[in-house]
Amino acid sequence: MKTEETGRDLHIDRVCKQFGSFKAVDDLSLDIAQGEFLTLLGPSGSGKTTLLMMIAGFVQPNSGNIFLDNRPIIHLPPEARNFGMVFQGYALFPHMSVFENVAFPLKVRKVPREEIKRRVEAALDLVQLRAKMDRLPRQLSGGQQQRVALARAMVFTPHLLLLDEPLSALDKKLRAELQDELKRLHRKVGLTFIYVTHDQDEALSMSDRIAIMRDGQLVQHGTPTDLYERPRTTFVADFLGKSNFIRGRVSAVCEGEFRFTTPQGEFLQKTNGPQPQLGADVAIAVRPEKMSVVGAGDEPGNVISGTVAEWNYFGSEFRLVVDAGEVGPIAVMLPAWRSGGAPELGQRLKIGWEPRAGMQVMEA
Ligand SMILES: Nc1ncnc2c1ncn2[C@@H]1O[C@H](COP(=O)(O)OP(=O)(O)O)[C@@H](O)[C@H]1O
Ligand SMILES: [Mg+2]
């Protein structure tokens, strides 16, 4: 299945969609390169589906434009856009066999019969279901049905593939399998994938790039590591992975670093955002896995003391919540193999982080 000649760049330009006075998508711009795996990630109700529906052509924006390869597509009906789609439910035709389901988009396009057979078989090979092409959807598992839906969405060599939470109806194990399968497919066919999810792990592990939405707006986009290592706001720092927020007031500023005071004393922070002014309020995000329990001979870095308020064991790690008084509860993730056994509730301990592990974030 070749896509080099059909793939295009998508350019979303200041798109707005209102339902009554409610802005579901609010002045959103985004460029998606040909062949990219782009994930729209955001809480429920943040406008992901509405944006996807505008790309697909099922919802008309109130303003703004969408371009495919520099040509506006906003006036084109969905079928003229040539985009493949996979949605949450399986939405296969229940009375048609797997073969007929996948053949359907080609029949609509009046592709000759011989070619239909060849292309359907190739598409079913891609999702490893050629052996089941005579079955009816109800004779397949949920995962297999979703793979048929994928084959159907790709069989007509679409310009891009739109996927709206396609795995959310599946159980955890099946979802993990299909995540791998989707990534493998994406690498193999080189088609642009625009993938909607509210699952941060799915977004982190599958995407070339993630666009984070909130209240209809695009709040930040970048590669998974960009977003995880350099979130700009408290919202992004806490939505993509977990974060502790240490808040304080800047007490000293030098080249490349600054100090800030908190109810537990003064901490050092490597500047990795805008250089703050003396006296400014700052919020520093620290990932739980970058917090460590500070032992007697350890290099201190920034150190907070507190008591163990909660802990849970996950086999590979212990997750602790340490009550650090006015600084707040601090989540700490400790690799179990080197933690020296289970902590005790109420146990006093010191936890620390390196000045470069903190991430400067804006309150939002
Ligand atoms: N047809 C509609 N009429 C009125 N409100 C809508 C319609 N479609 C979506 N919305 C509202 O727009 C917001 C965004 O919805 P949606 O795009 O489905 O979010 P998401 O996919 O991120 O969960 C929600 O508050 C939803 O209730
Ligand atoms: Mg949705």
CSV table of C-alpha atoms and ligand atoms in Angstrom, one decimal:
chain,number,residue,atom,x,y,z
A,1,MET,CA,0.0,0.0,0.0
A,2,LYS,CA,1.9,3.0,-1.2
A,3,THR,CA,1.1,6.4,0.2
A,4,GLU,CA,4.1,8.6,-0.9
A,5,GLU,CA,2.1,10.1,-3.7
A,6,THR,CA,-1.1,10.6,-1.7
A,7,GLY,CA,0.3,11.9,1.6
A,8,ARG,CA,0.0,15.6,2.3
A,9,ASP,CA,0.7,18.2,4.9
A,10,LEU,CA,-2.4,19.4,6.9
A,11,HIS,CA,-2.6,23.0,8.0
A,12,ILE,CA,-5.2,24.0,10.5
A,13,ASP,CA,-5.6,27.7,10.7
A,14,ARG,CA,-7.4,29.5,13.5
A,15,VAL,CA,-10.3,27.2,13.5
A,16,CYS,CA,-13.3,28.0,15.8
A,17,LYS,CA,-16.4,26.0,16.5
A,18,GLN,CA,-19.3,27.2,18.7
A,19,PHE,CA,-22.3,25.4,19.8
A,20,GLY,CA,-24.6,28.3,20.7
A,21,SER,CA,-22.4,30.6,22.8
A,22,PHE,CA,-20.2,27.7,23.9
A,23,LYS,CA,-16.7,27.5,22.3
A,24,ALA,CA,-15.9,23.8,21.7
A,25,VAL,CA,-12.9,24.7,19.6
A,26,ASP,CA,-11.4,28.1,20.2
A,27,ASP,CA,-9.0,29.7,17.7
A,28,LEU,CA,-6.9,26.6,17.2
A,29,SER,CA,-4.0,26.4,14.8
A,30,LEU,CA,-1.8,23.3,14.1
A,31,ASP,CA,0.4,21.9,11.4
A,32,ILE,CA,0.6,18.2,10.8
A,33,ALA,CA,3.3,16.9,8.5
A,34,GLN,CA,2.8,14.1,6.1
A,35,GLY,CA,3.6,10.8,7.6
A,36,GLU,CA,3.4,12.1,11.2
A,37,PHE,CA,1.7,10.3,14.1
A,38,LEU,CA,0.0,13.2,15.8
A,39,THR,CA,-2.0,12.7,18.9
A,40,LEU,CA,-4.7,15.1,20.2
A,41,LEU,CA,-4.7,14.6,24.0
A,42,GLY,CA,-7.0,16.3,26.4
A,43,PRO,CA,-9.6,15.7,29.1
A,44,SER,CA,-13.1,14.7,28.2
A,45,GLY,CA,-14.9,17.7,26.7
A,46,SER,CA,-11.8,19.5,25.6
A,47,GLY,CA,-12.9,19.6,21.9
A,48,LYS,CA,-10.8,16.7,20.5
A,49,THR,CA,-13.7,15.0,18.7
A,50,THR,CA,-15.1,18.4,17.4
A,51,LEU,CA,-11.7,19.2,15.9
A,52,LEU,CA,-11.4,15.8,14.3
A,53,MET,CA,-14.9,16.1,12.9
A,54,MET,CA,-13.9,19.5,11.3
A,55,ILE,CA,-10.9,17.8,9.7
A,56,ALA,CA,-13.1,15.0,8.5
A,57,GLY,CA,-15.7,17.4,7.1
A,58,PHE,CA,-18.7,16.3,9.3
A,59,VAL,CA,-18.7,19.6,11.3
A,60,GLN,CA,-18.3,23.0,9.7
A,61,PRO,CA,-16.2,25.5,11.6
A,62,ASN,CA,-17.6,29.0,12.4
A,63,SER,CA,-14.4,30.5,11.2
A,64,GLY,CA,-10.9,29.6,10.3
A,65,ASN,CA,-9.7,27.3,7.6
A,66,ILE,CA,-8.1,23.9,7.0
A,67,PHE,CA,-5.6,23.3,4.2
A,68,LEU,CA,-4.4,20.0,2.7
A,69,ASP,CA,-1.2,20.5,0.8
A,70,ASN,CA,-1.9,24.3,0.7
A,71,ARG,CA,-5.4,23.8,-0.8
A,72,PRO,CA,-8.4,24.8,1.4
A,73,ILE,CA,-10.7,21.8,2.0
A,74,ILE,CA,-13.3,23.4,4.2
A,75,HIS,CA,-15.9,23.5,1.4
A,76,LEU,CA,-15.3,19.9,0.5
A,77,PRO,CA,-17.8,17.2,1.7
A,78,PRO,CA,-16.3,14.4,3.8
A,79,GLU,CA,-16.2,11.9,0.9
A,80,ALA,CA,-14.3,14.3,-1.3
A,81,ARG,CA,-11.5,14.7,1.3
A,82,ASN,CA,-10.4,11.1,1.0
A,83,PHE,CA,-9.6,10.6,4.7
A,84,GLY,CA,-9.8,7.3,6.5
A,85,MET,CA,-11.6,7.1,9.8
A,86,VAL,CA,-11.8,4.8,12.7
A,87,PHE,CA,-14.0,5.5,15.7
A,88,GLN,CA,-14.6,4.2,19.2
A,89,GLY,CA,-17.4,1.7,18.4
A,90,TYR,CA,-16.5,-0.8,15.7
A,91,ALA,CA,-19.1,0.3,13.4
A,92,LEU,CA,-18.7,-2.5,11.0
A,93,PHE,CA,-21.6,-3.6,8.8
A,94,PRO,CA,-22.9,-6.5,10.9
A,95,HIS,CA,-24.5,-8.4,8.0
A,96,MET,CA,-21.4,-8.2,5.7
A,97,SER,CA,-18.4,-10.4,5.9
A,98,VAL,CA,-15.0,-9.1,6.8
A,99,PHE,CA,-14.1,-9.1,3.1
A,100,GLU,CA,-17.2,-7.1,2.2
A,101,ASN,CA,-16.7,-4.7,5.0
A,102,VAL,CA,-13.2,-3.8,3.8
A,103,ALA,CA,-14.3,-3.8,0.1
A,104,PHE,CA,-17.1,-1.4,0.8
A,105,PRO,CA,-15.1,1.9,0.3
A,106,LEU,CA,-13.7,0.6,-2.9
A,107,LYS,CA,-17.1,-0.5,-4.2
A,108,VAL,CA,-18.4,3.0,-3.5
A,109,ARG,CA,-15.5,4.4,-5.5
A,110,LYS,CA,-16.3,2.0,-8.3
A,111,VAL,CA,-13.0,0.2,-8.3
A,112,PRO,CA,-12.9,-2.8,-10.7
A,113,ARG,CA,-13.6,-6.1,-9.0
A,114,GLU,CA,-10.2,-7.7,-9.6
A,115,GLU,CA,-8.5,-4.7,-8.1
A,116,ILE,CA,-10.9,-4.8,-5.1
A,117,LYS,CA,-9.9,-8.3,-4.4
A,118,ARG,CA,-6.2,-7.6,-4.6
A,119,ARG,CA,-6.5,-4.5,-2.4
A,120,VAL,CA,-8.8,-6.0,0.2
A,121,GLU,CA,-6.4,-8.9,0.6
A,122,ALA,CA,-3.4,-6.6,0.9
A,123,ALA,CA,-5.2,-4.5,3.6
A,124,LEU,CA,-6.2,-7.6,5.5
A,125,ASP,CA,-2.6,-8.9,5.3
A,126,LEU,CA,-1.6,-5.6,6.9
A,127,VAL,CA,-3.8,-6.3,10.0
A,128,GLN,CA,-3.1,-10.0,9.9
A,129,LEU,CA,-6.7,-11.0,9.3
A,130,ARG,CA,-6.7,-12.4,5.8
A,131,ALA,CA,-7.5,-15.9,7.1
A,132,LYS,CA,-10.7,-14.5,8.6
A,133,MET,CA,-12.1,-12.7,5.6
A,134,ASP,CA,-15.2,-14.8,5.3
A,135,ARG,CA,-16.3,-14.3,8.9
A,136,LEU,CA,-19.0,-12.0,10.1
A,137,PRO,CA,-18.1,-9.2,12.5
A,138,ARG,CA,-19.8,-11.0,15.4
A,139,GLN,CA,-17.6,-14.0,14.9
A,140,LEU,CA,-14.6,-11.9,15.7
A,141,SER,CA,-13.2,-10.6,19.0
A,142,GLY,CA,-13.4,-6.9,19.8
A,143,GLY,CA,-9.7,-6.4,18.9
A,144,GLN,CA,-10.1,-8.2,15.6
A,145,GLN,CA,-13.2,-6.1,14.7
A,146,GLN,CA,-11.2,-2.9,15.3
A,147,ARG,CA,-8.4,-4.3,13.1
A,148,VAL,CA,-11.0,-4.8,10.3
A,149,ALA,CA,-12.2,-1.2,10.8
A,150,LEU,CA,-8.5,-0.2,10.4
A,151,ALA,CA,-8.2,-2.2,7.2
A,152,ARG,CA,-11.4,-0.6,5.9
A,153,ALA,CA,-10.1,2.9,6.7
A,154,MET,CA,-6.8,2.3,4.9
A,155,VAL,CA,-7.9,0.2,1.9
A,156,PHE,CA,-8.6,3.2,-0.4
A,157,THR,CA,-5.1,4.8,0.3
A,158,PRO,CA,-6.5,7.8,2.1
A,159,HIS,CA,-4.5,11.0,2.4
A,160,LEU,CA,-4.6,10.6,6.2
A,161,LEU,CA,-6.1,8.5,8.8
A,162,LEU,CA,-8.3,9.9,11.6
A,163,LEU,CA,-8.7,7.8,14.7
A,164,ASP,CA,-11.0,8.8,17.6
A,165,GLU,CA,-10.3,6.8,20.7
A,166,PRO,CA,-10.3,3.6,18.7
A,167,LEU,CA,-9.1,1.4,21.5
A,168,SER,CA,-11.1,2.8,24.4
A,169,ALA,CA,-13.7,0.0,24.2
A,170,LEU,CA,-11.0,-2.7,24.6
A,171,ASP,CA,-9.6,-4.2,27.8
A,172,LYS,CA,-6.2,-3.2,29.0
A,173,LYS,CA,-4.2,-6.1,27.5
A,174,LEU,CA,-5.9,-6.0,24.1
A,175,ARG,CA,-5.4,-2.3,24.1
A,176,ALA,CA,-1.7,-2.7,24.6
A,177,GLU,CA,-1.6,-5.2,21.7
A,178,LEU,CA,-3.4,-2.9,19.4
A,179,GLN,CA,-1.2,0.0,20.4
A,180,ASP,CA,1.8,-2.0,19.2
A,181,GLU,CA,-0.1,-3.0,16.1
A,182,LEU,CA,-1.0,0.6,15.2
A,183,LYS,CA,2.5,1.8,15.7
A,184,ARG,CA,3.8,-1.1,13.5
A,185,LEU,CA,1.2,-0.2,10.8
A,186,HIS,CA,2.1,3.5,11.0
A,187,ARG,CA,5.8,2.7,10.4
A,188,LYS,CA,5.0,0.4,7.6
A,189,VAL,CA,2.6,2.4,5.6
A,190,GLY,CA,3.9,5.9,6.4
A,191,LEU,CA,0.4,7.4,6.4
A,192,THR,CA,-0.4,10.4,8.5
A,193,PHE,CA,-2.2,9.4,11.7
A,194,ILE,CA,-4.3,11.9,13.7
A,195,TYR,CA,-5.1,10.0,16.8
A,196,VAL,CA,-7.4,11.2,19.6
A,197,THR,CA,-7.1,9.9,23.1
A,198,HIS,CA,-7.5,11.0,26.7
A,199,ASP,CA,-5.1,8.3,27.8
A,200,GLN,CA,-1.7,9.9,28.5
A,201,ASP,CA,0.3,6.7,28.5
A,202,GLU,CA,-1.1,5.9,25.0
A,203,ALA,CA,-0.2,9.3,23.8
A,204,LEU,CA,3.4,9.1,25.3
A,205,SER,CA,4.2,5.7,23.9
A,206,MET,CA,2.6,6.0,20.4
A,207,SER,CA,3.1,9.5,19.1
A,208,ASP,CA,5.7,11.4,17.1
A,209,ARG,CA,4.1,14.5,18.4
A,210,ILE,CA,1.3,15.3,20.9
A,211,ALA,CA,-1.0,18.3,20.9
A,212,ILE,CA,-2.6,19.0,24.3
A,213,MET,CA,-6.0,20.5,24.3
A,214,ARG,CA,-7.9,22.1,27.1
A,215,ASP,CA,-11.3,23.9,26.9
A,216,GLY,CA,-11.1,24.0,23.1
A,217,GLN,CA,-7.6,25.5,23.0
A,218,LEU,CA,-4.3,24.0,22.1
A,219,VAL,CA,-2.2,24.6,25.2
A,220,GLN,CA,1.1,23.0,24.1
A,221,HIS,CA,2.5,20.7,21.5
A,222,GLY,CA,5.7,18.9,20.9
A,223,THR,CA,7.4,15.4,21.0
A,224,PRO,CA,6.5,13.2,23.9
A,225,THR,CA,9.9,13.9,25.6
A,226,ASP,CA,9.5,17.7,24.9
A,227,LEU,CA,6.2,17.8,26.7
A,228,TYR,CA,7.2,15.5,29.5
A,229,GLU,CA,10.6,17.2,30.2
A,230,ARG,CA,9.5,20.8,29.4
A,231,PRO,CA,5.9,21.3,30.3
A,232,ARG,CA,5.1,25.0,30.2
A,233,THR,CA,2.2,25.1,32.6
A,234,THR,CA,1.0,23.3,35.8
A,235,PHE,CA,-1.8,21.9,33.7
A,236,VAL,CA,0.5,20.2,31.2
A,237,ALA,CA,2.9,19.1,34.0
A,238,ASP,CA,0.1,17.3,35.8
A,239,PHE,CA,-1.9,16.1,32.8
A,240,LEU,CA,1.0,14.3,31.0
A,241,GLY,CA,2.5,12.3,33.8
A,242,LYS,CA,2.3,13.3,37.5
A,243,SER,CA,4.0,16.3,39.0
A,244,ASN,CA,4.7,17.7,42.5
A,245,PHE,CA,4.5,21.5,42.6
A,246,ILE,CA,6.9,23.3,44.9
A,247,ARG,CA,5.8,26.9,45.2
A,248,GLY,CA,7.9,29.8,46.6
A,249,ARG,CA,9.3,33.2,46.1
A,250,VAL,CA,12.5,34.1,44.3
A,251,SER,CA,15.2,35.1,46.8
A,252,ALA,CA,18.3,35.2,44.7
A,253,VAL,CA,19.0,35.2,40.9
A,254,CYS,CA,22.3,34.4,39.3
A,255,GLU,CA,23.5,33.3,35.9
A,256,GLY,CA,21.6,30.1,34.9
A,257,GLU,CA,20.1,29.5,38.3
A,258,PHE,CA,18.0,31.0,41.1
A,259,ARG,CA,17.0,30.4,44.7
A,260,PHE,CA,13.4,30.5,46.0
A,261,THR,CA,12.1,30.3,49.6
A,262,THR,CA,9.3,28.0,50.7
A,263,PRO,CA,7.9,27.2,54.1
A,264,GLN,CA,10.6,24.5,54.3
A,265,GLY,CA,13.5,26.9,53.5
A,266,GLU,CA,15.4,27.9,50.4
A,267,PHE,CA,15.9,25.7,47.3
A,268,LEU,CA,18.1,26.0,44.3
A,269,GLN,CA,16.6,25.8,40.7
A,270,LYS,CA,18.4,25.7,37.4
A,271,THR,CA,16.8,28.2,35.2
A,272,ASN,CA,14.9,26.3,32.5
A,273,GLY,CA,12.2,28.8,31.7
A,274,PRO,CA,12.1,32.6,31.6
A,275,GLN,CA,14.5,34.2,34.0
A,276,PRO,CA,12.4,35.1,37.1
A,277,GLN,CA,12.6,38.5,38.8
A,278,LEU,CA,13.7,38.8,42.4
A,279,GLY,CA,10.6,38.5,44.6
A,280,ALA,CA,8.5,36.8,42.0
A,281,ASP,CA,6.3,33.8,42.8
A,282,VAL,CA,7.4,30.6,41.1
A,283,ALA,CA,6.0,27.1,40.7
A,284,ILE,CA,8.5,24.3,40.2
A,285,ALA,CA,7.3,20.9,39.0
A,286,VAL,CA,9.2,17.8,40.1
A,287,ARG,CA,8.3,14.4,38.8
A,288,PRO,CA,7.7,11.7,41.5
A,289,GLU,CA,10.5,9.5,39.9
A,290,LYS,CA,13.0,12.4,40.3
A,291,MET,CA,12.4,12.6,44.0
A,292,SER,CA,14.5,10.3,46.1
A,293,VAL,CA,14.8,9.4,49.8
A,294,VAL,CA,17.9,11.1,51.1
A,295,GLY,CA,20.1,8.9,53.2
A,296,ALA,CA,22.9,9.8,55.7
A,297,GLY,CA,25.9,10.1,53.4
A,298,ASP,CA,24.0,11.4,50.3
A,299,GLU,CA,24.7,14.6,48.4
A,300,PRO,CA,21.9,16.9,49.6
A,301,GLY,CA,20.6,18.9,46.6
A,302,ASN,CA,17.2,20.3,47.6
A,303,VAL,CA,15.9,18.5,50.7
A,304,ILE,CA,12.5,18.5,52.3
A,305,SER,CA,11.5,16.5,55.4
A,306,GLY,CA,8.2,14.9,56.0
A,307,THR,CA,6.4,11.8,57.1
A,308,VAL,CA,5.0,8.9,55.1
A,309,ALA,CA,1.3,9.5,54.8
A,310,GLU,CA,0.5,6.8,52.3
A,311,TRP,CA,2.3,4.1,50.3
A,312,ASN,CA,1.5,1.5,47.7
A,313,TYR,CA,3.5,-1.3,46.2
A,314,PHE,CA,3.4,-1.9,42.4
A,315,GLY,CA,5.9,-4.7,42.1
A,316,SER,CA,8.5,-2.6,40.3
A,317,GLU,CA,8.1,0.4,42.5
A,318,PHE,CA,6.8,1.9,45.7
A,319,ARG,CA,4.7,5.0,45.4
A,320,LEU,CA,4.8,7.1,48.5
A,321,VAL,CA,2.9,10.2,49.5
A,322,VAL,CA,5.0,12.2,51.9
A,323,ASP,CA,3.4,14.9,54.0
A,324,ALA,CA,5.8,17.8,53.9
A,325,GLY,CA,3.8,20.2,56.0
A,326,GLU,CA,3.1,23.6,54.4
A,327,VAL,CA,4.9,22.5,51.2
A,328,GLY,CA,2.1,20.0,50.7
A,329,PRO,CA,1.9,16.3,50.0
A,330,ILE,CA,4.8,15.1,47.8
A,331,ALA,CA,4.5,12.0,45.6
A,332,VAL,CA,7.7,9.9,45.4
A,333,MET,CA,8.3,6.9,43.2
A,334,LEU,CA,11.0,4.6,44.4
A,335,PRO,CA,12.3,1.6,42.4
A,336,ALA,CA,11.4,-1.3,44.7
A,337,TRP,CA,14.7,-3.2,44.0
A,338,ARG,CA,16.8,-0.6,45.7
A,339,SER,CA,14.4,0.8,48.3
A,340,GLY,CA,15.4,-1.5,51.1
A,341,GLY,CA,11.9,-2.8,51.7
A,342,ALA,CA,8.5,-1.3,52.4
A,343,PRO,CA,8.3,2.1,54.2
A,344,GLU,CA,6.2,2.5,57.3
A,345,LEU,CA,3.3,4.9,57.7
A,346,GLY,CA,4.2,7.8,59.9
A,347,GLN,CA,7.9,7.2,59.3
A,348,ARG,CA,9.9,10.4,59.1
A,349,LEU,CA,12.2,10.8,56.2
A,350,LYS,CA,14.1,13.3,54.0
A,351,ILE,CA,13.3,13.5,50.3
A,352,GLY,CA,15.4,15.4,47.8
A,353,TRP,CA,15.7,16.4,44.2
A,354,GLU,CA,18.4,17.9,42.1
A,355,PRO,CA,18.1,21.6,41.1
A,356,ARG,CA,18.1,20.5,37.4
A,357,ALA,CA,15.3,18.0,38.0
A,358,GLY,CA,12.8,20.8,38.7
A,359,MET,CA,10.8,22.3,35.9
A,360,GLN,CA,9.7,26.0,35.9
A,361,VAL,CA,6.0,26.1,35.1
A,362,MET,CA,3.4,28.8,34.8
A,363,GLU,CA,0.3,28.5,36.9
A,364,ALA,CA,-2.5,27.5,34.5
B,1,LIG,N1,-23.3,18.9,18.6
B,1,LIG,C1,-23.0,19.5,19.8
B,1,LIG,N2,-23.9,20.4,20.4
B,1,LIG,C2,-23.6,21.0,21.5
B,1,LIG,N3,-22.5,20.9,22.2
B,1,LIG,C3,-21.6,20.0,21.7
B,1,LIG,C4,-21.8,19.3,20.5
B,1,LIG,N4,-20.7,18.5,20.2
B,1,LIG,C5,-19.8,18.7,21.2
B,1,LIG,N5,-20.3,19.6,22.1
B,1,LIG,C6,-19.7,20.1,23.3
B,1,LIG,O1,-18.4,20.6,23.0
B,1,LIG,C7,-17.4,20.2,24.0
B,1,LIG,C8,-16.3,19.4,23.3
B,1,LIG,O2,-16.8,18.2,22.9
B,1,LIG,P1,-15.9,17.1,22.2
B,1,LIG,O3,-15.3,17.7,21.0
B,1,LIG,O4,-16.7,15.9,22.0
B,1,LIG,O5,-14.8,16.8,23.3
B,1,LIG,P2,-13.8,15.6,23.5
B,1,LIG,O6,-13.8,14.8,22.3
B,1,LIG,O7,-12.5,16.2,23.8
B,1,LIG,O8,-14.3,14.8,24.7
B,1,LIG,C9,-18.2,19.4,25.0
B,1,LIG,O9,-18.5,20.3,26.1
B,1,LIG,C10,-19.4,19.0,24.3
B,1,LIG,O10,-20.5,18.9,25.2
B,2,MG,MG,-14.3,12.7,22.0
